[in-house]
Short mmCIF file of C-alpha atoms and ligand atoms in Angstrom, two decimals:
data_model
loop_
_atom_site.label_atom_id
_atom_site.label_comp_id
_atom_site.label_asym_id
_atom_site.label_seq_id
_atom_site.Cartn_x
_atom_site.Cartn_y
_atom_site.Cartn_z
CA MET F 159 21.09 5.96 -28.09
CA THR F 160 20.80 9.77 -27.19
CA GLU F 161 22.72 10.73 -24.64
CA PRO F 162 21.16 12.66 -21.86
CA ALA F 163 22.06 16.47 -22.16
CA SER F 164 22.38 16.90 -18.39
CA ALA F 165 24.93 16.02 -16.19
CA PRO F 166 24.25 12.61 -14.09
CA LEU F 167 22.22 12.94 -10.86
CA ALA F 168 23.46 11.43 -7.49
CA VAL F 169 19.81 10.04 -7.09
CA LEU F 170 16.87 9.73 -9.18
CA ILE F 171 13.69 9.09 -6.93
CA VAL F 172 10.83 7.47 -8.46
CA GLY F 173 7.53 8.28 -7.28
CA ALA F 174 6.27 11.06 -5.91
CA GLY F 175 4.30 9.17 -2.86
CA PHE F 176 4.60 9.00 0.41
CA SER F 177 7.95 6.92 0.10
CA GLY F 178 9.20 9.32 -2.49
CA LEU F 179 8.42 12.33 -0.73
CA ALA F 180 10.26 11.00 2.84
CA MET F 181 13.03 9.78 0.54
CA ALA F 182 13.31 13.18 -1.25
CA ILE F 183 13.10 15.18 2.22
CA ARG F 184 15.66 13.23 3.90
CA CYS F 185 18.09 13.37 1.21
CA ARG F 186 17.63 17.56 1.02
CA GLN F 187 18.23 17.34 4.96
CA ALA F 188 21.45 15.20 4.53
CA GLY F 189 22.53 17.49 1.62
CA ILE F 190 22.62 14.65 -1.15
CA GLY F 191 21.93 15.62 -4.19
CA PRO F 192 21.86 16.64 -7.09
CA PHE F 193 18.85 14.83 -7.08
CA GLN F 194 15.19 14.77 -9.02
CA VAL F 195 12.00 13.17 -8.14
CA ILE F 196 9.60 11.92 -11.42
CA GLU F 197 6.20 10.86 -10.94
CA LYS F 198 4.07 9.59 -13.77
CA GLY F 199 0.50 10.85 -12.63
CA ASP F 200 -0.40 14.78 -13.14
CA GLY F 201 -0.18 15.42 -9.35
CA LEU F 202 2.11 14.40 -6.45
CA GLY F 203 0.58 12.19 -3.79
CA GLY F 204 0.43 8.57 -5.32
CA THR F 205 -2.03 6.22 -4.21
CA TRP F 206 -3.78 9.36 -2.52
CA HIS F 207 -3.45 11.16 -5.85
CA ASP F 208 -4.51 7.70 -7.88
CA ASN F 209 -7.75 6.74 -5.52
CA THR F 210 -10.46 9.46 -5.38
CA TYR F 211 -13.15 6.99 -4.91
CA PRO F 212 -16.17 8.59 -2.60
CA GLY F 213 -15.66 7.82 1.08
CA ALA F 214 -11.65 7.23 0.12
CA ALA F 215 -9.97 7.70 3.62
CA CYS F 216 -6.69 5.89 5.17
CA ASP F 217 -7.99 2.83 7.57
CA ILE F 218 -4.79 3.79 10.04
CA PRO F 219 -4.98 6.83 12.24
CA SER F 220 -3.77 10.04 10.74
CA HIS F 221 -1.48 10.90 13.81
CA LEU F 222 0.29 7.93 13.02
CA TYR F 223 -0.28 7.64 9.22
CA SER F 224 1.84 10.72 8.65
CA LEU F 225 5.32 11.33 8.61
CA SER F 226 7.50 11.86 12.25
CA PHE F 227 9.34 13.88 10.69
CA ALA F 228 6.87 15.91 8.96
CA PRO F 229 4.09 16.28 11.66
CA LYS F 230 0.54 17.60 11.06
CA ALA F 231 -1.11 18.67 14.66
CA ASP F 232 -4.61 19.42 13.28
CA TRP F 233 -5.82 16.36 11.53
CA SER F 234 -9.51 17.11 11.13
CA ARG F 235 -10.83 13.43 11.92
CA MET F 236 -8.96 10.30 13.60
CA TYR F 237 -9.13 8.74 10.39
CA ALA F 238 -8.34 11.40 7.60
CA PRO F 239 -10.12 11.50 4.47
CA GLN F 240 -8.58 11.22 1.29
CA PRO F 241 -8.15 14.89 -0.36
CA GLU F 242 -6.73 15.75 3.72
CA ILE F 243 -4.15 13.32 3.41
CA LEU F 244 -3.39 14.44 -0.46
CA ALA F 245 -3.31 18.33 0.98
CA TYR F 246 -1.06 17.00 3.66
CA LEU F 247 1.47 15.56 0.84
CA ARG F 248 1.04 19.12 -1.36
CA GLU F 249 2.01 21.02 1.62
CA THR F 250 4.79 18.56 3.22
CA ALA F 251 6.42 18.45 -0.08
CA GLU F 252 6.05 22.56 -0.27
CA ARG F 253 7.28 23.33 2.90
CA ASN F 254 10.42 21.43 2.34
CA GLY F 255 11.16 22.94 -1.47
CA LEU F 256 10.83 19.74 -3.29
CA LEU F 257 8.15 21.27 -6.12
CA PRO F 258 10.93 22.40 -7.99
CA LEU F 259 12.65 18.46 -7.92
CA ILE F 260 9.13 16.78 -8.54
CA ARG F 261 8.77 16.06 -12.58
CA LEU F 262 5.27 15.22 -12.85
CA GLY F 263 4.17 13.18 -15.91
CA THR F 264 7.16 11.41 -16.33
CA THR F 265 7.00 7.65 -16.65
CA PHE F 266 9.86 5.33 -15.24
CA MET F 267 9.83 3.00 -18.34
CA GLY F 268 12.83 1.11 -17.27
CA ALA F 269 16.66 1.19 -16.58
CA ALA F 270 20.38 -0.70 -17.40
CA TRP F 271 23.41 -0.02 -15.16
CA ASP F 272 26.44 1.11 -17.12
CA GLU F 273 29.04 -0.78 -15.24
CA ALA F 274 31.81 1.12 -17.08
CA ARG F 275 30.87 4.43 -15.77
CA ALA F 276 28.87 3.00 -12.38
CA LEU F 277 25.69 4.73 -13.57
CA TRP F 278 21.85 3.60 -14.04
CA ARG F 279 20.41 4.76 -17.37
CA VAL F 280 16.77 5.54 -17.11
CA GLU F 281 14.11 5.35 -19.78
CA THR F 282 10.98 7.83 -19.13
CA ASP F 283 8.62 8.70 -21.25
CA ARG F 284 10.07 12.38 -21.60
CA GLY F 285 13.57 10.92 -22.51
CA PRO F 286 16.72 9.50 -20.85
CA ILE F 287 18.30 10.35 -17.27
CA LEU F 288 21.41 9.41 -15.65
CA THR F 289 21.98 8.94 -12.49
CA ARG F 290 24.24 6.99 -9.75
CA ALA F 291 21.53 5.73 -7.82
CA ILE F 292 17.60 5.09 -8.31
CA VAL F 293 15.44 4.97 -5.14
CA SER F 294 12.41 3.56 -6.18
CA GLY F 295 9.19 4.71 -4.53
CA MET F 296 6.67 3.18 -6.80
CA GLY F 297 5.35 0.43 -4.23
CA GLY F 298 2.88 -2.07 -5.39
CA LEU F 299 -0.71 -0.76 -5.58
CA HIS F 300 -1.11 1.09 -8.47
CA HIS F 301 -1.73 -0.92 -11.29
CA PRO F 302 -5.48 -1.62 -10.94
CA ALA F 303 -6.29 -5.70 -11.35
CA TYR F 304 -9.53 -6.33 -13.67
CA PRO F 305 -10.98 -9.66 -12.86
CA ASP F 306 -11.10 -12.07 -15.34
CA ILE F 307 -14.87 -12.30 -16.25
CA PRO F 308 -15.92 -13.82 -19.30
CA GLY F 309 -17.61 -11.01 -21.52
CA ARG F 310 -15.52 -7.88 -19.39
CA GLY F 311 -15.46 -5.78 -22.74
CA ALA F 312 -19.21 -6.23 -23.73
CA PHE F 313 -20.79 -3.87 -21.01
CA LYS F 314 -22.67 -0.61 -22.55
CA GLY F 315 -22.59 1.32 -19.61
CA PRO F 316 -20.02 3.24 -17.74
CA ALA F 317 -17.55 0.65 -15.69
CA PHE F 318 -14.51 2.33 -14.14
CA HIS F 319 -12.05 0.99 -11.13
CA THR F 320 -11.65 2.49 -7.62
CA ALA F 321 -8.28 3.62 -8.52
CA ALA F 322 -9.37 5.39 -11.14
CA TRP F 323 -12.84 6.78 -10.60
CA ASP F 324 -14.65 8.58 -13.39
CA HIS F 325 -15.96 11.94 -11.85
CA SER F 326 -18.05 12.81 -14.70
CA VAL F 327 -20.51 9.64 -14.11
CA ASP F 328 -23.17 11.09 -12.14
CA LEU F 329 -24.51 8.08 -9.81
CA ALA F 330 -27.66 9.59 -8.55
CA GLY F 331 -30.63 7.45 -9.07
CA LYS F 332 -28.70 4.62 -11.25
CA ARG F 333 -28.44 1.24 -10.58
CA VAL F 334 -24.79 0.16 -9.66
CA GLY F 335 -22.92 -2.84 -9.28
CA ILE F 336 -19.77 -3.17 -7.22
CA ILE F 337 -17.68 -6.02 -7.45
CA GLY F 338 -15.42 -6.83 -4.59
CA THR F 339 -15.38 -6.61 -0.98
CA GLY F 340 -11.78 -5.31 0.04
CA ALA F 341 -10.51 -2.33 1.70
CA SER F 342 -11.58 -0.29 -1.34
CA ALA F 343 -15.02 -1.71 -1.43
CA ILE F 344 -16.31 -1.31 2.23
CA GLN F 345 -15.36 2.61 2.21
CA VAL F 346 -16.95 3.57 -0.88
CA VAL F 347 -20.02 0.91 -0.38
CA PRO F 348 -22.02 3.14 2.01
CA GLU F 349 -21.30 6.28 -0.30
CA LEU F 350 -22.63 4.52 -3.31
CA ALA F 351 -26.06 3.29 -1.53
CA LYS F 352 -26.62 6.51 -0.63
CA VAL F 353 -27.03 8.03 -4.16
CA ALA F 354 -27.74 5.10 -6.22
CA ALA F 355 -31.33 3.80 -6.52
CA HIS F 356 -29.93 0.56 -6.41
CA LEU F 357 -26.60 -0.77 -5.51
CA THR F 358 -25.71 -4.94 -5.89
CA LEU F 359 -22.65 -5.71 -4.07
CA PHE F 360 -20.39 -8.90 -5.33
CA GLN F 361 -18.77 -10.84 -2.90
CA ARG F 362 -16.77 -13.48 -3.23
CA THR F 363 -15.06 -14.00 -0.01
CA PRO F 364 -16.25 -11.68 3.24
CA PRO F 365 -14.02 -10.09 5.03
CA TRP F 366 -13.46 -9.62 8.78
CA ILE F 367 -14.36 -6.19 9.65
CA MET F 368 -13.76 -4.78 13.35
CA PRO F 369 -15.38 -1.53 14.26
CA LYS F 370 -13.64 1.60 13.52
CA HIS F 371 -14.72 4.21 16.04
CA ASP F 372 -14.01 7.25 14.04
CA HIS F 373 -14.33 10.57 15.12
CA ALA F 374 -13.84 14.14 14.34
CA ILE F 375 -10.68 15.58 16.21
CA PRO F 376 -11.97 18.17 18.60
CA GLU F 377 -10.37 21.73 18.03
CA ILE F 378 -9.51 22.07 21.63
CA THR F 379 -7.02 18.67 20.96
CA ARG F 380 -5.98 20.32 18.02
CA SER F 381 -4.70 23.24 19.61
CA ARG F 382 -3.56 21.46 22.43
CA TYR F 383 -0.96 19.21 19.63
CA ARG F 384 -0.37 22.53 18.12
CA ARG F 385 1.16 24.10 21.14
CA LEU F 386 2.41 20.86 22.87
CA PRO F 387 4.38 18.90 20.53
CA LEU F 388 5.02 16.47 23.29
CA VAL F 389 1.44 15.69 23.86
CA ARG F 390 1.22 15.10 19.87
CA ARG F 391 4.18 12.87 19.80
CA LEU F 392 2.43 10.67 22.63
CA GLU F 393 -0.48 10.07 20.98
CA ARG F 394 1.48 9.47 17.73
CA ALA F 395 3.14 6.63 20.48
CA ARG F 396 0.17 5.59 21.83
CA LEU F 397 -1.26 4.46 18.39
CA PHE F 398 2.11 2.82 17.22
CA TRP F 399 1.91 0.48 20.02
CA LEU F 400 -1.92 -0.13 19.90
CA HIS F 401 -1.34 -1.19 16.32
CA GLU F 402 2.12 -2.97 17.20
CA VAL F 403 0.59 -5.36 19.65
CA ARG F 404 -1.80 -6.57 16.91
CA ALA F 405 1.31 -8.55 15.20
CA PHE F 406 1.24 -10.74 18.42
CA LEU F 407 -2.96 -10.79 18.61
CA GLY F 408 -2.84 -13.03 15.61
CA PHE F 409 -2.65 -10.40 12.92
CA THR F 410 0.97 -12.43 11.71
CA LYS F 411 0.29 -15.71 13.17
CA VAL F 412 -2.42 -18.19 14.45
CA SER F 413 -2.16 -17.69 18.00
CA LYS F 414 -4.89 -18.06 20.79
CA LEU F 415 -5.58 -14.44 20.52
CA THR F 416 -6.52 -15.23 17.28
CA GLY F 417 -10.00 -17.00 18.32
CA GLN F 418 -10.25 -13.86 20.56
CA ALA F 419 -10.11 -11.40 17.91
CA GLU F 420 -12.22 -13.33 15.76
CA ALA F 421 -14.99 -13.37 18.65
CA LEU F 422 -14.90 -9.36 18.64
CA ALA F 423 -15.36 -9.08 15.06
CA ARG F 424 -18.39 -11.52 15.10
CA ARG F 425 -20.10 -9.77 17.82
CA HIS F 426 -19.59 -6.60 15.76
CA LEU F 427 -21.37 -8.38 13.07
CA ALA F 428 -23.97 -10.09 14.99
CA LYS F 429 -25.01 -6.44 16.94
CA ALA F 430 -25.11 -4.69 13.00
CA VAL F 431 -26.75 -7.69 11.47
CA ARG F 432 -30.11 -9.25 13.17
CA ASP F 433 -31.00 -10.99 9.86
CA LYS F 434 -29.60 -15.03 10.46
CA ASP F 435 -29.08 -15.51 6.63
CA LEU F 436 -26.95 -12.41 5.93
CA ARG F 437 -25.17 -12.74 8.90
CA ALA F 438 -24.10 -16.15 7.26
CA LYS F 439 -23.15 -14.56 4.27
CA LEU F 440 -20.93 -12.18 5.89
CA THR F 441 -18.93 -14.65 8.22
CA PRO F 442 -15.60 -15.39 7.00
CA ASP F 443 -14.67 -18.95 6.79
CA TYR F 444 -10.79 -18.38 7.28
CA ARG F 445 -9.09 -17.24 9.88
CA LEU F 446 -8.88 -13.65 10.93
CA GLY F 447 -5.77 -11.41 9.64
CA CYS F 448 -5.04 -14.10 6.57
CA LYS F 449 -6.77 -10.95 4.22
CA ARG F 450 -6.04 -7.20 5.18
CA VAL F 451 -8.66 -7.12 8.69
CA LEU F 452 -11.36 -4.14 7.68
CA ILE F 453 -12.56 -1.78 9.78
CA SER F 454 -16.02 -0.08 9.45
CA ASP F 455 -19.00 0.79 11.18
CA GLU F 456 -21.30 1.68 8.16
CA TYR F 457 -20.32 -1.21 6.48
CA TYR F 458 -23.00 -3.75 7.80
CA PRO F 459 -25.96 -1.22 8.21
CA THR F 460 -25.39 -0.49 4.58
CA LEU F 461 -25.85 -3.89 3.48
CA GLN F 462 -29.11 -3.88 5.10
CA ARG F 463 -30.77 -0.49 3.21
CA PRO F 464 -33.71 -1.31 1.23
CA ASN F 465 -31.61 -0.24 -2.05
CA VAL F 466 -28.91 -2.42 -1.27
CA THR F 467 -28.09 -6.29 -2.57
CA LEU F 468 -25.30 -8.56 -1.20
CA GLU F 469 -24.88 -11.34 -4.04
CA THR F 470 -22.54 -13.98 -2.84
CA ASP F 471 -23.35 -16.37 -5.92
CA GLY F 472 -20.06 -16.33 -8.31
CA ILE F 473 -20.24 -14.04 -11.22
CA ALA F 474 -21.00 -16.02 -14.50
CA ARG F 475 -20.36 -13.41 -17.06
CA ILE F 476 -20.57 -9.48 -18.01
CA THR F 477 -23.04 -8.91 -20.69
CA GLU F 478 -24.29 -5.66 -22.49
CA ALA F 479 -26.79 -4.81 -19.71
CA GLY F 480 -25.06 -6.13 -16.41
CA LEU F 481 -24.03 -9.43 -15.14
CA THR F 482 -25.13 -12.81 -14.91
CA THR F 483 -24.72 -14.79 -11.68
CA GLU F 484 -23.58 -18.34 -12.13
CA ALA F 485 -27.36 -19.64 -10.73
CA GLY F 486 -28.59 -17.72 -13.66
CA ARG F 487 -29.54 -14.55 -11.67
CA ILE F 488 -29.66 -11.42 -13.90
CA HIS F 489 -28.51 -8.01 -12.52
CA ASP F 490 -29.44 -5.11 -14.85
CA LEU F 491 -26.58 -2.54 -14.19
CA ASP F 492 -26.34 1.27 -15.31
CA VAL F 493 -22.82 1.42 -14.16
CA ILE F 494 -20.19 -0.95 -13.04
CA VAL F 495 -17.53 -0.48 -10.28
CA TYR F 496 -14.61 -2.46 -10.04
CA ALA F 497 -13.27 -2.80 -6.53
CA THR F 498 -10.69 -5.70 -7.35
CA GLY F 499 -7.48 -4.54 -6.18
CA PHE F 500 -4.28 -4.24 -7.71
CA ASP F 501 -1.84 -6.40 -9.60
CA VAL F 502 0.96 -6.29 -6.94
CA THR F 503 3.60 -8.70 -7.73
CA GLY F 504 2.68 -7.79 -11.41
CA THR F 505 3.52 -4.52 -11.05
CA PHE F 506 7.40 -5.21 -9.55
CA THR F 507 8.63 -8.26 -12.01
CA ARG F 508 7.15 -6.23 -14.95
CA MET F 509 9.59 -3.65 -13.61
CA ASN F 510 12.28 -3.25 -16.83
CA LEU F 511 15.60 -3.55 -14.99
CA VAL F 512 18.89 -4.64 -16.60
CA GLY F 513 21.66 -4.97 -13.39
CA ARG F 514 24.92 -6.00 -14.03
CA ASP F 515 26.38 -8.11 -16.54
CA GLY F 516 22.75 -8.03 -18.17
CA LEU F 517 21.10 -9.61 -15.17
CA ARG F 518 17.23 -8.52 -15.69
CA LEU F 519 14.97 -8.50 -12.04
CA LYS F 520 12.28 -10.36 -13.56
CA ASP F 521 14.92 -13.39 -14.42
CA ALA F 522 16.59 -13.24 -10.75
CA TRP F 523 13.00 -12.99 -9.48
CA SER F 524 11.96 -16.05 -11.76
CA ASP F 525 11.77 -18.31 -8.27
CA GLY F 526 9.60 -15.57 -7.05
CA MET F 527 10.43 -11.90 -5.80
CA GLY F 528 12.80 -10.94 -2.90
CA ALA F 529 14.84 -8.48 -1.72
CA TYR F 530 17.02 -8.03 1.09
CA GLN F 531 15.28 -5.99 3.82
CA GLY F 532 12.92 -5.37 0.80
CA ILE F 533 15.24 -2.81 -0.45
CA SER F 534 18.25 -4.05 -2.47
CA VAL F 535 18.80 -6.77 -4.70
CA ALA F 536 22.26 -8.60 -5.34
CA GLY F 537 23.25 -7.91 -8.96
CA PHE F 538 21.55 -4.65 -8.76
CA PRO F 539 24.03 -2.36 -7.56
CA ASN F 540 22.89 1.49 -6.05
CA TYR F 541 19.29 0.39 -6.64
CA PHE F 542 17.06 0.53 -3.99
CA MET F 543 13.30 -0.16 -3.17
CA LEU F 544 10.76 1.30 -0.54
CA LEU F 545 8.07 -0.83 0.39
CA GLY F 546 9.69 -3.39 -2.05
CA PRO F 547 8.89 -7.44 -1.50
CA ASN F 548 8.08 -8.51 2.08
CA SER F 549 7.68 -4.76 3.22
CA GLY F 550 4.24 -4.26 3.63
CA LEU F 551 2.51 -4.49 6.59
CA GLY F 552 -1.16 -5.74 7.72
CA HIS F 553 -1.10 -4.92 11.49
CA ASN F 554 0.24 -1.21 11.37
CA SER F 555 1.31 2.05 9.91
CA VAL F 556 3.02 1.36 6.79
CA VAL F 557 4.90 4.60 6.65
CA SER F 558 6.72 3.29 10.25
CA MET F 559 8.32 0.89 7.47
CA ILE F 560 8.61 3.90 5.00
CA GLU F 561 10.66 5.65 7.70
CA ILE F 562 12.86 2.49 8.59
CA GLN F 563 13.97 2.21 4.93
CA VAL F 564 14.71 5.85 4.03
CA GLN F 565 17.26 5.61 6.81
CA HIS F 566 18.67 2.22 5.32
CA VAL F 567 19.10 3.93 1.92
CA LEU F 568 20.50 7.25 3.24
CA ASP F 569 23.24 5.07 4.97
CA CYS F 570 24.07 3.40 1.72
CA LEU F 571 23.62 6.72 -0.18
CA THR F 572 26.08 8.36 2.48
CA ALA F 573 28.69 5.37 1.68
CA LEU F 574 28.58 6.15 -1.72
CA ARG F 575 29.44 9.85 -0.77
CA THR F 576 33.08 8.85 0.05
CA GLY F 577 34.25 8.57 -2.75
CA ARG F 578 32.80 4.90 -3.94
CA ARG F 579 31.22 4.58 -6.72
CA ALA F 580 28.71 1.66 -6.26
CA ILE F 581 27.33 -0.41 -3.13
CA GLU F 582 25.55 -3.81 -3.84
CA VAL F 583 24.26 -5.97 -1.50
CA ARG F 584 26.20 -9.39 -0.91
CA PRO F 585 24.06 -12.15 -2.48
CA GLU F 586 25.10 -14.19 1.05
CA ALA F 587 23.57 -11.56 3.16
CA GLN F 588 20.33 -11.41 0.58
CA THR F 589 20.06 -15.51 0.55
CA ARG F 590 20.14 -15.55 4.71
CA PHE F 591 17.62 -12.51 4.91
CA LEU F 592 15.52 -13.89 2.40
CA ASP F 593 15.71 -17.82 4.20
CA ARG F 594 14.93 -16.13 7.42
CA ILE F 595 12.00 -14.78 6.06
CA ARG F 596 10.28 -17.55 4.40
CA SER F 597 10.74 -19.88 8.03
CA ARG F 598 8.92 -17.05 9.48
CA MET F 599 6.50 -17.54 6.56
CA ALA F 600 6.11 -21.28 7.18
CA ASP F 601 3.36 -20.68 9.82
CA SER F 602 2.16 -17.40 9.32
CA ILE F 603 -1.46 -16.48 9.13
CA TRP F 604 -1.34 -15.84 5.53
CA GLN F 605 -0.24 -19.32 4.31
CA ALA F 606 -2.34 -21.57 7.36
CA GLY F 607 -5.27 -18.78 7.56
CA GLY F 608 -7.22 -20.95 4.90
CA CYS F 609 -7.64 -17.77 2.36
CA ARG F 610 -5.80 -16.53 -0.53
CA SER F 611 -4.86 -13.03 -1.21
CA TRP F 612 -3.00 -10.33 -3.12
CA TYR F 613 -0.25 -11.16 -0.20
CA LEU F 614 0.55 -14.40 -2.07
CA ASP F 615 2.15 -14.63 -5.47
CA ALA F 616 1.32 -17.36 -8.29
CA SER F 617 2.83 -20.24 -6.32
CA GLY F 618 1.56 -19.25 -2.91
CA ARG F 619 4.03 -17.46 -1.29
CA ASN F 620 3.85 -14.36 0.45
CA THR F 621 6.20 -12.04 -1.09
CA THR F 622 4.81 -8.62 -0.04
CA LEU F 623 4.52 -8.70 3.53
CA TRP F 624 6.95 -8.36 6.55
CA PRO F 625 6.45 -11.10 8.42
CA ASP F 626 6.53 -9.75 12.05
CA SER F 627 6.26 -6.43 14.30
CA VAL F 628 7.51 -3.15 12.83
CA MET F 629 10.36 -3.02 15.81
CA ALA F 630 11.54 -6.40 14.68
CA TYR F 631 11.92 -4.88 11.15
CA ARG F 632 13.64 -1.73 12.99
CA ARG F 633 16.13 -3.63 14.56
CA SER F 634 16.77 -5.64 11.35
CA ALA F 635 16.88 -2.40 8.70
CA ARG F 636 17.38 0.56 9.93
CA ARG F 637 21.16 0.74 9.74
CA ALA F 638 22.55 -0.24 6.78
CA ARG F 639 25.11 -2.81 7.62
CA MET F 640 28.34 -2.20 5.59
CA THR F 641 29.76 -5.85 5.91
CA ASP F 642 26.26 -7.29 3.88
CA TYR F 643 27.44 -4.77 1.09
CA ARG F 644 29.92 -4.57 -1.04
CA LEU F 645 31.24 -0.87 -1.72
CA SER F 646 33.30 -0.59 -5.06
P1 NAP B 978 -8.32 -6.51 -2.62
O1 NAP B 978 -8.10 -5.76 -1.06
O2 NAP B 978 -7.22 -7.07 -3.20
O3 NAP B 978 -9.78 -6.66 -2.64
C1 NAP B 978 -10.01 -7.16 -4.11
C2 NAP B 978 -11.47 -7.62 -4.17
O4 NAP B 978 -12.45 -8.24 -5.30
C3 NAP B 978 -11.91 -8.64 -3.12
O5 NAP B 978 -12.57 -8.69 -2.22
C4 NAP B 978 -11.99 -9.95 -4.29
O6 NAP B 978 -12.33 -11.08 -3.74
C5 NAP B 978 -12.46 -8.96 -5.32
N1 NAP B 978 -12.33 -9.77 -6.64
C6 NAP B 978 -11.24 -9.86 -7.27
N2 NAP B 978 -11.66 -10.69 -8.76
C7 NAP B 978 -12.97 -10.93 -8.46
C8 NAP B 978 -13.65 -12.02 -9.42
N3 NAP B 978 -13.32 -12.19 -10.26
N4 NAP B 978 -15.06 -11.91 -9.08
C9 NAP B 978 -15.50 -11.69 -7.50
N5 NAP B 978 -14.28 -10.72 -6.87
C10 NAP B 978 -13.54 -10.70 -7.07
O7 NAP B 978 -8.42 -4.81 -3.00
P2 NAP B 978 -8.64 -3.39 -2.62
O8 NAP B 978 -9.84 -3.26 -1.57
O9 NAP B 978 -8.47 -2.39 -3.71
O10 NAP B 978 -7.21 -2.99 -1.69
C11 NAP B 978 -6.15 -3.43 -2.07
C12 NAP B 978 -4.99 -2.86 -0.81
O11 NAP B 978 -5.28 -1.49 -1.01
C13 NAP B 978 -5.75 -3.65 1.06
O12 NAP B 978 -5.15 -4.54 0.90
C14 NAP B 978 -4.77 -2.13 1.53
O13 NAP B 978 -3.23 -2.56 1.45
C15 NAP B 978 -4.67 -0.80 0.32
N6 NAP B 978 -5.97 -0.01 0.70
C16 NAP B 978 -6.04 0.14 1.88
C17 NAP B 978 -6.97 1.43 2.07
C18 NAP B 978 -6.45 1.92 3.62
O14 NAP B 978 -7.68 2.36 4.40
N7 NAP B 978 -5.22 2.08 4.37
C19 NAP B 978 -7.81 1.35 1.82
C20 NAP B 978 -8.06 0.98 0.54
C21 NAP B 978 -7.12 0.07 0.11
P3 NAP B 978 -11.88 -12.34 -2.99
O15 NAP B 978 -11.46 -11.75 -1.66
O16 NAP B 978 -12.20 -13.38 -3.06
O17 NAP B 978 -10.27 -12.20 -3.39
#
């Protein structure tokens, strides 16, 4: 085995998306180092670098979906489009002096803990790296999932995933088929319908959709936010609480309010779609919140354009010329777009991580993935995850979760600076935490809402989302309790 040429790092941050960059900024501010960020992509930005499909935007307002310690006063819209979010991340990295510390085009292949030296040896496609600690900012939404439909390789035309958009394919005047009706699909469908000769949308399950009310932020407001940071902070707080109450409005549990939220979404549908048959096809048969609740003002009107067909019959096979449905309907297509989401649990469990005493992460997680506060796993000293298991959100900005986790990890890294070699979560603290999560999950909307989603693993357990409010997570995770960790 070749020995890395350079001295060990204090911290290696994996991924230069929202969470990796947030961690890097806070490490720099706290004087923790030397550290480096590795990123498999050829640019920073994570999901906002990968997802360049037409119409890509964030469905959380930008003044909330941004770092509180790296604010931007002049967001152009309530819900900024992808290029603006990506530019924000680039500017934030640059302003915080991170660019020289980020190694792009460097893929994390795995890591093994060296107990004698109390170091991680990280394998990358550009050679090994030694580091005292690893912070994973890899997230779960970066391995595109392709559906297991017979004949998938047979199609002769261009076919690509929303997260790997092929911008060389001109869609103007083409017959385009798109599979999937999740958060990505409902953003791209209105854009595709504007250029395609015909768009066929293959829906397996209709999503719950609420009005979006997106709008440009007028220059006068932007200038006020620039001049008066307190006003901008108040706006952020207002948006936070507006979303936070959704945790109690049925977004995490079936409650009396679930029915009211559903009535609101049904009214949105009824107002937008007059045709009874189409409306029936677009009405979900599971509880709101069970899958991600989507927001759009354009999606329903788009489905009524003359050049758009909603196909709800299951797809039987993909052929050279297009798709055939289970009822035998043939759809001839020029292009197929997969808006079929990501392999989330696979992304985590395939991580080639070998901890103390040769324990492999996939074996530690043979019974389903889980981590103390979604951050630390017993048997894996000095290894921390941002947006790890059970720390995603359905109701509020995930950036709030990242900031809480960054503070927690910072506490652990700071503890390591006091001459300690390793910090590891105590197994009993992890078990206590996971028991709490599991008991809360039992009557959660994802388990009881009558649907299947990427939130659930193969055994039907939700190992991806936090089952409570952000404030509850803040109380639970913001400071690392040293009694729950073992320092050596
Ligand atoms: P997704 O929510 O997992 O949706 C995948 C879609 O593909 C679903 O409609 C699914 O149908 C469909 N599908 C999968 N296999 C199929 C098959 N064999 N036949 C027919 N349909 C099939 O993926 P996504 O839309 O990319 O979103 C993933 C996550 O990314 C979101 O939940 C969100 O967290 C994040 N995201 C966020 C934003 C944002 O604005 N913040 C935007 C995009 C994505 P079923 O529902 O029947 O399974």
